XYZ file of C-alpha atoms in Angstrom:
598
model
C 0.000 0.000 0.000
C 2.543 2.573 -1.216
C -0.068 4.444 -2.979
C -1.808 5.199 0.389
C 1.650 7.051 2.114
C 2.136 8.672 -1.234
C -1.367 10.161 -1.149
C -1.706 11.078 2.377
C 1.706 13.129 2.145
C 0.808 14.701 -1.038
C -2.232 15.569 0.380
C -0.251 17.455 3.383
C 1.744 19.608 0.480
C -1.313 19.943 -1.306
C -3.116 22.084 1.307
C 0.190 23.930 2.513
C 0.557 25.292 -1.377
C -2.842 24.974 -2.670
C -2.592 22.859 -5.387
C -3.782 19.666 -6.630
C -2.446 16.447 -4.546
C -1.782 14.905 -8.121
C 1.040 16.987 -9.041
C 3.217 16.196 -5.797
C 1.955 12.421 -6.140
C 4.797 11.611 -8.580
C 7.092 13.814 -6.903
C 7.709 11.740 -4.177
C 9.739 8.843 -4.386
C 10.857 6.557 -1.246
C 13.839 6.523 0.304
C 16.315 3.253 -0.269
C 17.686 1.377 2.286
C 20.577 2.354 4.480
C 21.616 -0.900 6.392
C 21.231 -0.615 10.089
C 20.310 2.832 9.806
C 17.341 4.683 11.131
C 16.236 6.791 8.074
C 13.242 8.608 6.327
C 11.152 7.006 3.896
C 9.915 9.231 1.273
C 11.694 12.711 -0.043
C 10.059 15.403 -2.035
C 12.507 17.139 -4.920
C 11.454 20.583 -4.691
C 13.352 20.743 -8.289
C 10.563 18.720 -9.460
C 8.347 21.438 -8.054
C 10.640 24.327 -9.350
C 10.342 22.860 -12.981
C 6.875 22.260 -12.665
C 6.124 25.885 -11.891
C 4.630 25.001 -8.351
C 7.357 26.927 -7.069
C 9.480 29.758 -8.431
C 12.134 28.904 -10.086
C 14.501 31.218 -8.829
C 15.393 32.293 -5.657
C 17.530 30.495 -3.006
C 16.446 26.570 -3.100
C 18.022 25.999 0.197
C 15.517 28.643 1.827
C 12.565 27.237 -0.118
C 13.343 24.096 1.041
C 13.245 25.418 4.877
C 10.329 27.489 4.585
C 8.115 24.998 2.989
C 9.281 22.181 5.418
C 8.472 24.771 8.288
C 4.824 24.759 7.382
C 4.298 20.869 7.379
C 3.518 19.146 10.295
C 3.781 15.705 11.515
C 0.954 13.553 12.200
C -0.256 9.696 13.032
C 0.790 8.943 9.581
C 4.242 11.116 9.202
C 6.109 10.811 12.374
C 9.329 13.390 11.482
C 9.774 15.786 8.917
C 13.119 17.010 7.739
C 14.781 19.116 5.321
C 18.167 19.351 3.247
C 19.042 21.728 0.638
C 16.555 20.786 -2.319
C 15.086 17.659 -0.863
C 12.532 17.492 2.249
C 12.429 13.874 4.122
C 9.739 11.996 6.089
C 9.382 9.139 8.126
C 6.533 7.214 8.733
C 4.883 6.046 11.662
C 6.578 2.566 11.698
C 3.644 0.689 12.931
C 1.384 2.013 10.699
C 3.683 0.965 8.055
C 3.679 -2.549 8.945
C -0.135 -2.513 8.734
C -0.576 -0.828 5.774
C 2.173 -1.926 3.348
C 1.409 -6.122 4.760
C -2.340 -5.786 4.234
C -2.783 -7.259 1.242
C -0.882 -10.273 2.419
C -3.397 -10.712 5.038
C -6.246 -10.289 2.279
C -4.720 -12.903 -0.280
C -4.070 -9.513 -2.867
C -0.928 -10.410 -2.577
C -0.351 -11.141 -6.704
C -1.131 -7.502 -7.325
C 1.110 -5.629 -4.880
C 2.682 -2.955 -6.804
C 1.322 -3.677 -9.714
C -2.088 -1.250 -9.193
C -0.373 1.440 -8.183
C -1.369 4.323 -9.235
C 1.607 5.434 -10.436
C 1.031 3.550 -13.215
C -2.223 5.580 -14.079
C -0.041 7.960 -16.264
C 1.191 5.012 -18.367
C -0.930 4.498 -21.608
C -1.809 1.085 -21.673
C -2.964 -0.993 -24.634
C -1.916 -3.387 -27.262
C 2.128 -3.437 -27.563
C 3.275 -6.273 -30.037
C 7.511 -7.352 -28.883
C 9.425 -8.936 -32.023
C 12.170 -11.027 -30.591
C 14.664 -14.354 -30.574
C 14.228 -14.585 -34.372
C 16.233 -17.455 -34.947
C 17.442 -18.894 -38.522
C 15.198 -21.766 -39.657
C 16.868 -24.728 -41.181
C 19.829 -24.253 -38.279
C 20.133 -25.945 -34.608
C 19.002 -22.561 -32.301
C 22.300 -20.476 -31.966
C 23.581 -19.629 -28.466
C 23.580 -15.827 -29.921
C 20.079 -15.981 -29.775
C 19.771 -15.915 -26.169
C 20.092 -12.275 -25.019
C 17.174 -11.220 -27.336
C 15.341 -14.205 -26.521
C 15.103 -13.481 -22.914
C 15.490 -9.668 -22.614
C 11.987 -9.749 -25.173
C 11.016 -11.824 -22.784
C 11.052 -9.855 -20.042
C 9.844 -7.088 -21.512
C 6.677 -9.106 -22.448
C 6.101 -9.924 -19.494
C 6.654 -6.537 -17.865
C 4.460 -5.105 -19.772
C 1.355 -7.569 -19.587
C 1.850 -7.433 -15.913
C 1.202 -3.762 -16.015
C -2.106 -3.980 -17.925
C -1.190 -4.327 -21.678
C -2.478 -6.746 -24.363
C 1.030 -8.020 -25.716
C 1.493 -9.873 -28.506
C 4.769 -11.584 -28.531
C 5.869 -12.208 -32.422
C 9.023 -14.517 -33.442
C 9.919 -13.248 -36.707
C 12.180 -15.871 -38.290
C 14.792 -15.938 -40.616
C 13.268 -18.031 -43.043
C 13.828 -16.539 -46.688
C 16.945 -16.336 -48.446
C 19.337 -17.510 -51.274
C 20.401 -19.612 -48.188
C 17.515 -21.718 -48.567
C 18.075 -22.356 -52.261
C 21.894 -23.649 -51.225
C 20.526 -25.944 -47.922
C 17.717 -27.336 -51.018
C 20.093 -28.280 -53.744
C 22.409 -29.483 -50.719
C 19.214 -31.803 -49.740
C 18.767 -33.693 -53.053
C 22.324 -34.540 -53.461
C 23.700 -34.843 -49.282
C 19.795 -35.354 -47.563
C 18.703 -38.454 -45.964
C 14.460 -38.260 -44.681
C 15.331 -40.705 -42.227
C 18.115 -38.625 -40.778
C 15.666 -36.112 -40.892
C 13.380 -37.370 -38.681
C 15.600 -38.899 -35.765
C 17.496 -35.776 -35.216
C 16.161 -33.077 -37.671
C 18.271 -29.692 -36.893
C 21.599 -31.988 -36.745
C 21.161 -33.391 -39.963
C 19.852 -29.990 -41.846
C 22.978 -28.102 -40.051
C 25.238 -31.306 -41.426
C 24.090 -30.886 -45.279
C 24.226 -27.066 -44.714
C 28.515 -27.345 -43.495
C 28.586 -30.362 -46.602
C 26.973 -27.984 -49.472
C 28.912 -25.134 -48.507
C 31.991 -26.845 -48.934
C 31.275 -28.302 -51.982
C 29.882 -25.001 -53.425
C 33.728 -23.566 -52.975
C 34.442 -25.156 -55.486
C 31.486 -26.151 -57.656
C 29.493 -24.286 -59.990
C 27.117 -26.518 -60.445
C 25.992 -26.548 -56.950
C 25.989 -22.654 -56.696
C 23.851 -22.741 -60.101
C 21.325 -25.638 -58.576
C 21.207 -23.371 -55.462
C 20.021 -20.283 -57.883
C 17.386 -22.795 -59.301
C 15.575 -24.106 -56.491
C 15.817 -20.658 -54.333
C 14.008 -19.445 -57.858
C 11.578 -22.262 -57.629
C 10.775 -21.080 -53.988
C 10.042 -17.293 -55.548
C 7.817 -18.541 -57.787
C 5.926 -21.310 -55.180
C 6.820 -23.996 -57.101
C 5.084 -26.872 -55.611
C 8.025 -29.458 -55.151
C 10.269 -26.885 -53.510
C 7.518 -25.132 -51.428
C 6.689 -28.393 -49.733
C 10.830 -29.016 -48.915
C 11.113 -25.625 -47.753
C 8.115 -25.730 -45.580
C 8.996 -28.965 -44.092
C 12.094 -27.603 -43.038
C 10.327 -24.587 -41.677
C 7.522 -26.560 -39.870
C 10.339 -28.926 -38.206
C 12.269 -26.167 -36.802
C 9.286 -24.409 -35.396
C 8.791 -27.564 -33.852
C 12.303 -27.691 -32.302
C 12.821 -24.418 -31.049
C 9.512 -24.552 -29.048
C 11.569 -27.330 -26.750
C 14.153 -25.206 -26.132
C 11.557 -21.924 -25.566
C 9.301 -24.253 -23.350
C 12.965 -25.449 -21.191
C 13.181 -21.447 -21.423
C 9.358 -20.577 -19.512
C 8.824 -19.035 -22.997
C 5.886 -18.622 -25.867
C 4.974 -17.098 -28.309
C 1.613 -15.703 -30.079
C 2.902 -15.432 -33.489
C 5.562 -17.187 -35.344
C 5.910 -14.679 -38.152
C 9.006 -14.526 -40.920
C 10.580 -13.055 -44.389
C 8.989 -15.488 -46.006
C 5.535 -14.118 -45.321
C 6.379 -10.272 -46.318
C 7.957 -10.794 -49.966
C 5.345 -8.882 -51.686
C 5.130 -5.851 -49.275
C 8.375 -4.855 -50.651
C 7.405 -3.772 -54.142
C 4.368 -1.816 -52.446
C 6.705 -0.113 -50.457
C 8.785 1.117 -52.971
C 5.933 2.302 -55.400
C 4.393 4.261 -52.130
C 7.942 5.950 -51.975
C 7.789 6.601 -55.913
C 4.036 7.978 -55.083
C 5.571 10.370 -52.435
C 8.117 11.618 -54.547
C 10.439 10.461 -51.408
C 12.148 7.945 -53.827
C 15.675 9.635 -55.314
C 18.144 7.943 -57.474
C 21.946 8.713 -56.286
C 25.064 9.361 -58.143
C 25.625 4.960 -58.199
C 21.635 4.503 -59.770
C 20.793 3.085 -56.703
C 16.949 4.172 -55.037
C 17.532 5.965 -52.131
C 15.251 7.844 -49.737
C 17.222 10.878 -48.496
C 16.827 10.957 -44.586
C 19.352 14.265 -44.184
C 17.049 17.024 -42.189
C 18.864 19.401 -45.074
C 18.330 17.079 -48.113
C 21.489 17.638 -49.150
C 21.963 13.246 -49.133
C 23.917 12.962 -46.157
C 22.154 10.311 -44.764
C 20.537 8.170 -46.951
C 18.690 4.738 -47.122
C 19.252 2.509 -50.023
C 16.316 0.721 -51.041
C 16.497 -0.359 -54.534
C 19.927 -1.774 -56.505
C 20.764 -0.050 -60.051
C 18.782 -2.259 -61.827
C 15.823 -1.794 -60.094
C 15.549 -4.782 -57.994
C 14.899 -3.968 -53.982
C 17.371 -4.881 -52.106
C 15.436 -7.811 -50.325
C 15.430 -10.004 -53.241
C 18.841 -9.237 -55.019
C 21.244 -9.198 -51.924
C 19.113 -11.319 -49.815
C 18.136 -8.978 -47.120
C 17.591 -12.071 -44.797
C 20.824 -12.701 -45.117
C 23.281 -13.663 -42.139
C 26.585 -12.399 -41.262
C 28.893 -13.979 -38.249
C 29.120 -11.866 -35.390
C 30.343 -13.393 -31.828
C 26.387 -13.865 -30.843
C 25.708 -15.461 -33.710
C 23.569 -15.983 -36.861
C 21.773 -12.595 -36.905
C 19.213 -11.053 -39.538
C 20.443 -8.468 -41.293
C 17.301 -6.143 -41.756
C 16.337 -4.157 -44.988
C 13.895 -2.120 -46.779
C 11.065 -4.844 -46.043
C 10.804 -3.892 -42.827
C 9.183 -0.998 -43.967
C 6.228 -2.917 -45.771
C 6.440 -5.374 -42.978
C 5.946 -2.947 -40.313
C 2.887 -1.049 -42.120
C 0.967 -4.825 -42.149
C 1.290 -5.354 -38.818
C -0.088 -1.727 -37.882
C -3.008 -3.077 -40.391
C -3.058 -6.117 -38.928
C -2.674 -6.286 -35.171
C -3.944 -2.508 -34.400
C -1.044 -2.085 -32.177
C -0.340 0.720 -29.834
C 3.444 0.484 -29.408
C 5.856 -1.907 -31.095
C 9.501 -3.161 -29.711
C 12.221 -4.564 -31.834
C 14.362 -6.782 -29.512
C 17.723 -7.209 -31.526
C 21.736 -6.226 -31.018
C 23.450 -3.104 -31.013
C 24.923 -3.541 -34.528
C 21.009 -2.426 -36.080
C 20.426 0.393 -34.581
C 21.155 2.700 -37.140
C 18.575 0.594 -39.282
C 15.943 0.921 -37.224
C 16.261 4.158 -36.790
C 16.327 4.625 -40.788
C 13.453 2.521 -40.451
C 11.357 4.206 -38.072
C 12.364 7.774 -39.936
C 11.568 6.548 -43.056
C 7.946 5.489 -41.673
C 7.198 9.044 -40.362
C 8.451 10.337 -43.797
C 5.757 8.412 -45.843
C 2.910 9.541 -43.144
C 2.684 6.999 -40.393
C 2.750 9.205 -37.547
C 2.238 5.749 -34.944
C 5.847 5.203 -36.515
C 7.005 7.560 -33.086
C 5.315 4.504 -30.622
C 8.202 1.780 -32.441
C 10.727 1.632 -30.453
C 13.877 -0.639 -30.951
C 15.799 -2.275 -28.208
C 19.265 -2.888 -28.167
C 21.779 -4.997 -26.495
C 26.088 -5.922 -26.520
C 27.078 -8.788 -26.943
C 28.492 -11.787 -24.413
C 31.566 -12.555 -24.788
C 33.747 -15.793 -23.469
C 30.165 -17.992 -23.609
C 32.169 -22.017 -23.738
C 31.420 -25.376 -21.962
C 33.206 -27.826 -20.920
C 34.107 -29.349 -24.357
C 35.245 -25.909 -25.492
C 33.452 -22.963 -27.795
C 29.854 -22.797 -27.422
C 27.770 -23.074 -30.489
C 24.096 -23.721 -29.546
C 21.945 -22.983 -27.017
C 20.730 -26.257 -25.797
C 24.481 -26.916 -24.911
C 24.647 -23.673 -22.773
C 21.087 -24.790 -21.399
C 22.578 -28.899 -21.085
C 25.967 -27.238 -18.824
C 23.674 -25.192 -16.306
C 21.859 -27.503 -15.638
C 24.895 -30.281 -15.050
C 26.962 -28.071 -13.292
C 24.319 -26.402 -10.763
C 23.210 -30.617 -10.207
C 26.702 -30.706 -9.511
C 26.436 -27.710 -6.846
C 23.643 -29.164 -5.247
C 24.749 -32.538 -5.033
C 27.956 -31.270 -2.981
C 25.888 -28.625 -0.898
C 25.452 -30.258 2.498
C 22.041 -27.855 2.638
C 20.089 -29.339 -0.776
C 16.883 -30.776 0.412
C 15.718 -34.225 -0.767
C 14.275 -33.294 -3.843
C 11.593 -35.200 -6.166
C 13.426 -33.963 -9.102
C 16.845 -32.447 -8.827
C 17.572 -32.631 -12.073
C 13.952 -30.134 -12.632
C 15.094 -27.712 -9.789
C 18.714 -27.844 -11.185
C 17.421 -27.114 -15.015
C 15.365 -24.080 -13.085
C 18.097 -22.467 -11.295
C 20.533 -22.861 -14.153
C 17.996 -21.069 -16.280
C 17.703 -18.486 -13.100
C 21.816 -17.884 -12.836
C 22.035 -17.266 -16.780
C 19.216 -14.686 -16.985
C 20.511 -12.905 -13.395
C 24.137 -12.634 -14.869
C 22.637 -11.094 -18.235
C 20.592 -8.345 -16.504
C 21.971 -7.272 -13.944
C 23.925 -4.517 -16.121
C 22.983 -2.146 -18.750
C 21.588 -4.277 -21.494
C 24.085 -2.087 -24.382
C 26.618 -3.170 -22.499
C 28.792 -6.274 -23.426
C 29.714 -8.668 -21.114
C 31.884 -11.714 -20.421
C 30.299 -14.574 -19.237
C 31.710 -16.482 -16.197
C 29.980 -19.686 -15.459
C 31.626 -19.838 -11.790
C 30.326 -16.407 -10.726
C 27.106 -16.973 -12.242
C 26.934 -20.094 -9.926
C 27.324 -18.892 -7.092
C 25.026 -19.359 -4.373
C 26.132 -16.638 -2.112
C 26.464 -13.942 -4.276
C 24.298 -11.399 -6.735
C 23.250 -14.414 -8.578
C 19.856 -15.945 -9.638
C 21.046 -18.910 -7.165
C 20.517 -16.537 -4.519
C 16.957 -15.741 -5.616
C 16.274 -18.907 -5.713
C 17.582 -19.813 -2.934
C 15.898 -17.111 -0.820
C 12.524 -17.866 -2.075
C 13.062 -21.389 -1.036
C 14.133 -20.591 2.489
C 11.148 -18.517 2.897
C 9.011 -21.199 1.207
C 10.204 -23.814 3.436
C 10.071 -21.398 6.651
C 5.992 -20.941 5.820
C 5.664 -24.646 5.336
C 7.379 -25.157 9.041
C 5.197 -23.198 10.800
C 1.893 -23.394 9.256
C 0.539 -24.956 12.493
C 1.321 -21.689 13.981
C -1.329 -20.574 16.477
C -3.156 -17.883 14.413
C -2.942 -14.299 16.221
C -4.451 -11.066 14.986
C -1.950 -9.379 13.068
C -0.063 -6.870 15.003
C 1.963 -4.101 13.344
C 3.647 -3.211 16.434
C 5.689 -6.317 16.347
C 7.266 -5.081 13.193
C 9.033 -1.912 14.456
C 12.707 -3.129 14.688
C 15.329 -1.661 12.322
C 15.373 -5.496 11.091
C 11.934 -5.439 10.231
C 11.689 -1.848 8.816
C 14.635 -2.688 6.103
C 12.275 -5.092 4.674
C 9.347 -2.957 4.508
C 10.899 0.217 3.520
C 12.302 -1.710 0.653
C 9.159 -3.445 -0.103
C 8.084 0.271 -0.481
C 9.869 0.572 -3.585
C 8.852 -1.699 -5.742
C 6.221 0.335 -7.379
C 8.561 2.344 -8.083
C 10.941 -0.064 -9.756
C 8.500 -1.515 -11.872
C 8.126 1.735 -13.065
C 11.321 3.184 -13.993
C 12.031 -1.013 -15.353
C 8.734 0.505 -17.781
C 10.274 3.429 -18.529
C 13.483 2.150 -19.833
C 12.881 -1.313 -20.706
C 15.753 -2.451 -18.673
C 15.883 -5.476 -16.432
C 18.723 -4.204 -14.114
C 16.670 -1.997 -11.964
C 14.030 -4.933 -11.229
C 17.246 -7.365 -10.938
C 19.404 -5.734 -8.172
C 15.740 -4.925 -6.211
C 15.426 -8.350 -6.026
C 19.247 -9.050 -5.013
C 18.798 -6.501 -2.276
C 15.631 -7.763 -0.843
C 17.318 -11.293 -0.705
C 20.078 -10.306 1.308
C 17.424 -8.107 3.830
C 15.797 -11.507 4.044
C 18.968 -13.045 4.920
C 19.766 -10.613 7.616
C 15.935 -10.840 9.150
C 16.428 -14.938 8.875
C 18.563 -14.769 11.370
C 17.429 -11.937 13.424
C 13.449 -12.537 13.693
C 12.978 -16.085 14.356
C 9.655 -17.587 14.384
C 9.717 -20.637 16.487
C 9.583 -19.670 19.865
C 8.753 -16.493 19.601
C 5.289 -15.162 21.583
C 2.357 -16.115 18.984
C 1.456 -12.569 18.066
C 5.352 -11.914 17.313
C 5.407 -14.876 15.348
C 2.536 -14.427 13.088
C 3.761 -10.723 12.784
C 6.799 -11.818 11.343
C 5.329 -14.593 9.162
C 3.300 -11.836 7.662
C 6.571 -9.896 6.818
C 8.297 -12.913 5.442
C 4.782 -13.900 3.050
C 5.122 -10.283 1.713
C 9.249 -10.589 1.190
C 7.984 -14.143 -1.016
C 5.456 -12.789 -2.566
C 7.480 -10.112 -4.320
C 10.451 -11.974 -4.706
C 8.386 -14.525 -6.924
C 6.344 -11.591 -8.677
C 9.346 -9.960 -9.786
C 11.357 -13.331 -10.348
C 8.335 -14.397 -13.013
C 8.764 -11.064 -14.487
C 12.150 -11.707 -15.649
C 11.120 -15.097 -16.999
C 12.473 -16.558 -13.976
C 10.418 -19.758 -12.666
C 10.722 -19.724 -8.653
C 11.226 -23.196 -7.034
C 9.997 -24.409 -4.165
C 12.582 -26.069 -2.789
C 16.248 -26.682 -3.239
């Protein structure tokens, strides 16, 4: 119940300046955590107020600060009131705290805490579709994969858990001269029963076999040129390979999604958008936006001076779009992988799904080494009229470097997902605290998952980093072990004492500095969620929960439960259901999948 301290203190500022209590609503923000430290829990930035024209904006800050925190008073709701230059403080009456912020838990609300805050009244809710993972079809699914994969993820689920519709589209890499190589490669290198005992294998071993042989071949590169010609004109024969390669590898990669906690809505692709291109360009022809540059290629001039400083080449010399003749869809190596290289259809493809889904805001999930073509993209939209062009929005990410297993370079990502899970079975099989488990090798695959999504977020998402299998398995430390870990304790520590004499809750119990760390951070998490909204970055969301984990840690050992007088104990049961609660709301958020025990 953040919302209801918020309120009642901007209803104190509202009467001392007259105003309405919405505008200081936002304006206040709690306080984090000082360890063992008494402190205050909210603080008002009279900048805010300054820049907002609630105050006047010049004039000595420090002495606006005093005089306004003169005329505010405490009361049974703020205890103190305190000022420093710029910022006035105030701390809560700590058993009113307790009662408030815990009362949902005593009301079973507690899925929704945070999450109908009205904070999040501002926010324009509605249909948002997220394009990411879009693996390569036709390939076993690359380990490069995995930052957009789970980063779309989590912003997925971030945003339904706020109030959106989201539609959560895999656009695939399934178009290409590629295809017409891995078909010729088929009839000379393919074997259907191969095919059907281990599909991806097989396809990736006549993809490595063709492309040797086309070194060095012409024939091969011209029976490549035929059948990816017989796929552009739907030739029967080759439509019905090509779509039983697709149909397998759909197929396939929903394993490794469903190991993952991951689905999909749509599984979309290149192969769907082919004639979207031409429309494109004659749209850009009607426009007159459509220029030819000094090389006869079609360009669309992007330079706020038109003097072709920035330009985005759509069409080759002779006339063909780019997407056909250099294979848009292409790939190029990069140290995450097999990645779509993006092109001019994006444009057409983008305008169907506006037709199509009706959405509200779009989000490209992809690296760092596209951004300048989605911002073409998105410039180029607003230049041919589509004003919703400004709600697309494209997140980026670095790359991870050092990713190997045991037998050496990593490849795919079912090997990365195979070594998590074999070396955290490992960890638990030495720990002398793993619990007897009905299926370690379940709870291991969980965590595993857990310690590879903690270690990816927990920094800015542009930034690369190196991954470090050791650290990231950690139990002790800023890992997704921990998390899990912690929300096991606390499961298992409800379980214990669920025979616990049931006392009316009493706030009172909850006034120790232990207790108040909790619930002062608990205070937050509204406030998380939305700046995590605001950015579209895990990290804040991440090292909330790492902090919360290690408060629970500290009140483990400090406010026992057993033995303690019944009113104390159910007290601190309450706090330690709220601390669980959270810590699995925000764990599902990142895609995480809390365990039970462990």
């Amino acid at each position: 119940m953040t919302c209801f301290f918020r309120r009642k203190i901007a209803a104190k500022l509202a009467k001392t300046l007259q105003q309405s209590e919405d505008v200081f609503v936002p304006a206040l923000t709690a306080v984090p955590v000082l360890k063992k430290r008494p402190s205050a829990d909210f603080r008002l930035s009279l900048e805010s107020l300054r820049v907002n024209g609630i105050l006047a904006s010049s004039g000595d800050l420090q002495l606006q600060t005093e005089n306004l925190a003169a005329q505010l008073k405490p009361d049974s709701v703020v205890e103190e009131i305190s000022a420093r230059p710029g910022l006035i403080y105030f701390k809560l009456n700590r058993s009113l705290l307790a009662e408030k912020l815990l009362e949902p838990f005593g009301k079973g609300e507690n899925d929704n805490f945070g999450l109908n805050s009205e904070l999040f009244e501002t926010l324009n809710r509605g249909t948002i579709l997220v394009e990411f993972s879009s693996p390569n079809i036709a390939k076993k699914f690359h380990a490069g994969h995995l930052r957009s994969t789970i980063i779309g993820n989590f912003i997925a689920n971030l945003k339904q858990s706020l109030g959106n519709n989201v539609i959560r589209m895999n656009y695939l890499g399934d178009w290409g001269m590629q295809f017409g190589l891995l078909g010729a490669g088929f009839s000379r290198f393919g074997c259907m029963e191969k095919l059907k005992e281990n599909p991806l294998q097989h396809l990736f071993e006549v993809y490595v076999q063709v492309n040797k042989e086309a070194e060095h071949s012409e024939d091969i590169k011209l029976a490549a040129k035929d059948f990816f010609r017989q796929l552009e004109q739907h030739e029967n024969q080759s439509m019905s390979l090509w779509q039983q390669f697709r149909d397998i590898t759909v197929k396939e990669y929903q394993h490794i999604y469903k190991r993952l906690g991951i689905h999909f809505d749509v599984y979309s692709g290149e192969s769907f958008h082919q004639a979207q291109t031409q429309e494109v360009v004659r749209e850009l022809q009607s426009r007159g936006l459509l220029k030819t540059s000094e090389k006869g290629t079609g360009v669309v001039d992007l330079s706020p001076n038109g003097d072709m400083s920035n330009i985005c080449t759509v069409l080759r010399s002779d006339g063909t779009t780019l997407y056909i003749t250099r294979q848009v869809q292409a790939r190029f190596k990069t140290s995450t992988g097999s990645i779509h290289v993006r092109g001019p259809a994006d444009q057409g493809l983008a305008i169907n799904r506006k037709e199509k889904y009706c959405f509200d805001d779009m989000i490209y999930v992809t690296d760092k080494s596209q951004e300048n073509h989605f911002n073409q993209l998105f410039q180029i939209l607003l230049t041919m009229g589509n004003s919703w062009a400004e709600r697309c929005r494209h997140v980026s990410f670095g790359l991870v470097q050092g990713m190997k297993t045991r037998t050496g370079e990593v490849v795919f990502l079912e090997d990365v997902l195979d070594e998590a899970r074999a070396r955290m079975l490992h960890n638990m099989n030495q720990s002398k605290t793993t619990k007897e488990l009905e299926n370690p090798k379940d709870t291991a695959e969980k965590v595993g998952i857990s310690a590879l999504i903690v270690q990816d977020f927990k920094g800015p998402l542009r930034s690369d980093y190196k991954f470090d299998w050791d650290r990231m398995l950690q139990a002790q430390g800023d890992t997704g072990v921990f998390l899990q870990y912690t929300h096991a304790r606390l499961c298992s520590l409800m379980q214990r004492n669920e025979g616990v004499e049931a006392a009316a809750f009493n706030p009172s119990c909850l006034c120790d500095l232990t207790s108040v760390a909790v619930l002062k951070h608990l205070l937050r998490y509204d406030e998380v969620l939305y700046q995590s909204d605001q950015d579209l970055q895990p990290k804040y969301l991440v090292n909330f929960l790492l902090k919360l984990s290690h408060f629970v840690a500290s009140a483990h050992r400090e406010l026992p439960v057993k033995g303690s007088p019944p009113d104390v104990a159910q007290a601190r049961l309450r706090l330690f259901s709220a601390a669980r609660s959270v810590l699995a709301s925000g764990m599902r958020i990142l895609g995480i999948t809390p365990v039970q025990k462990m």
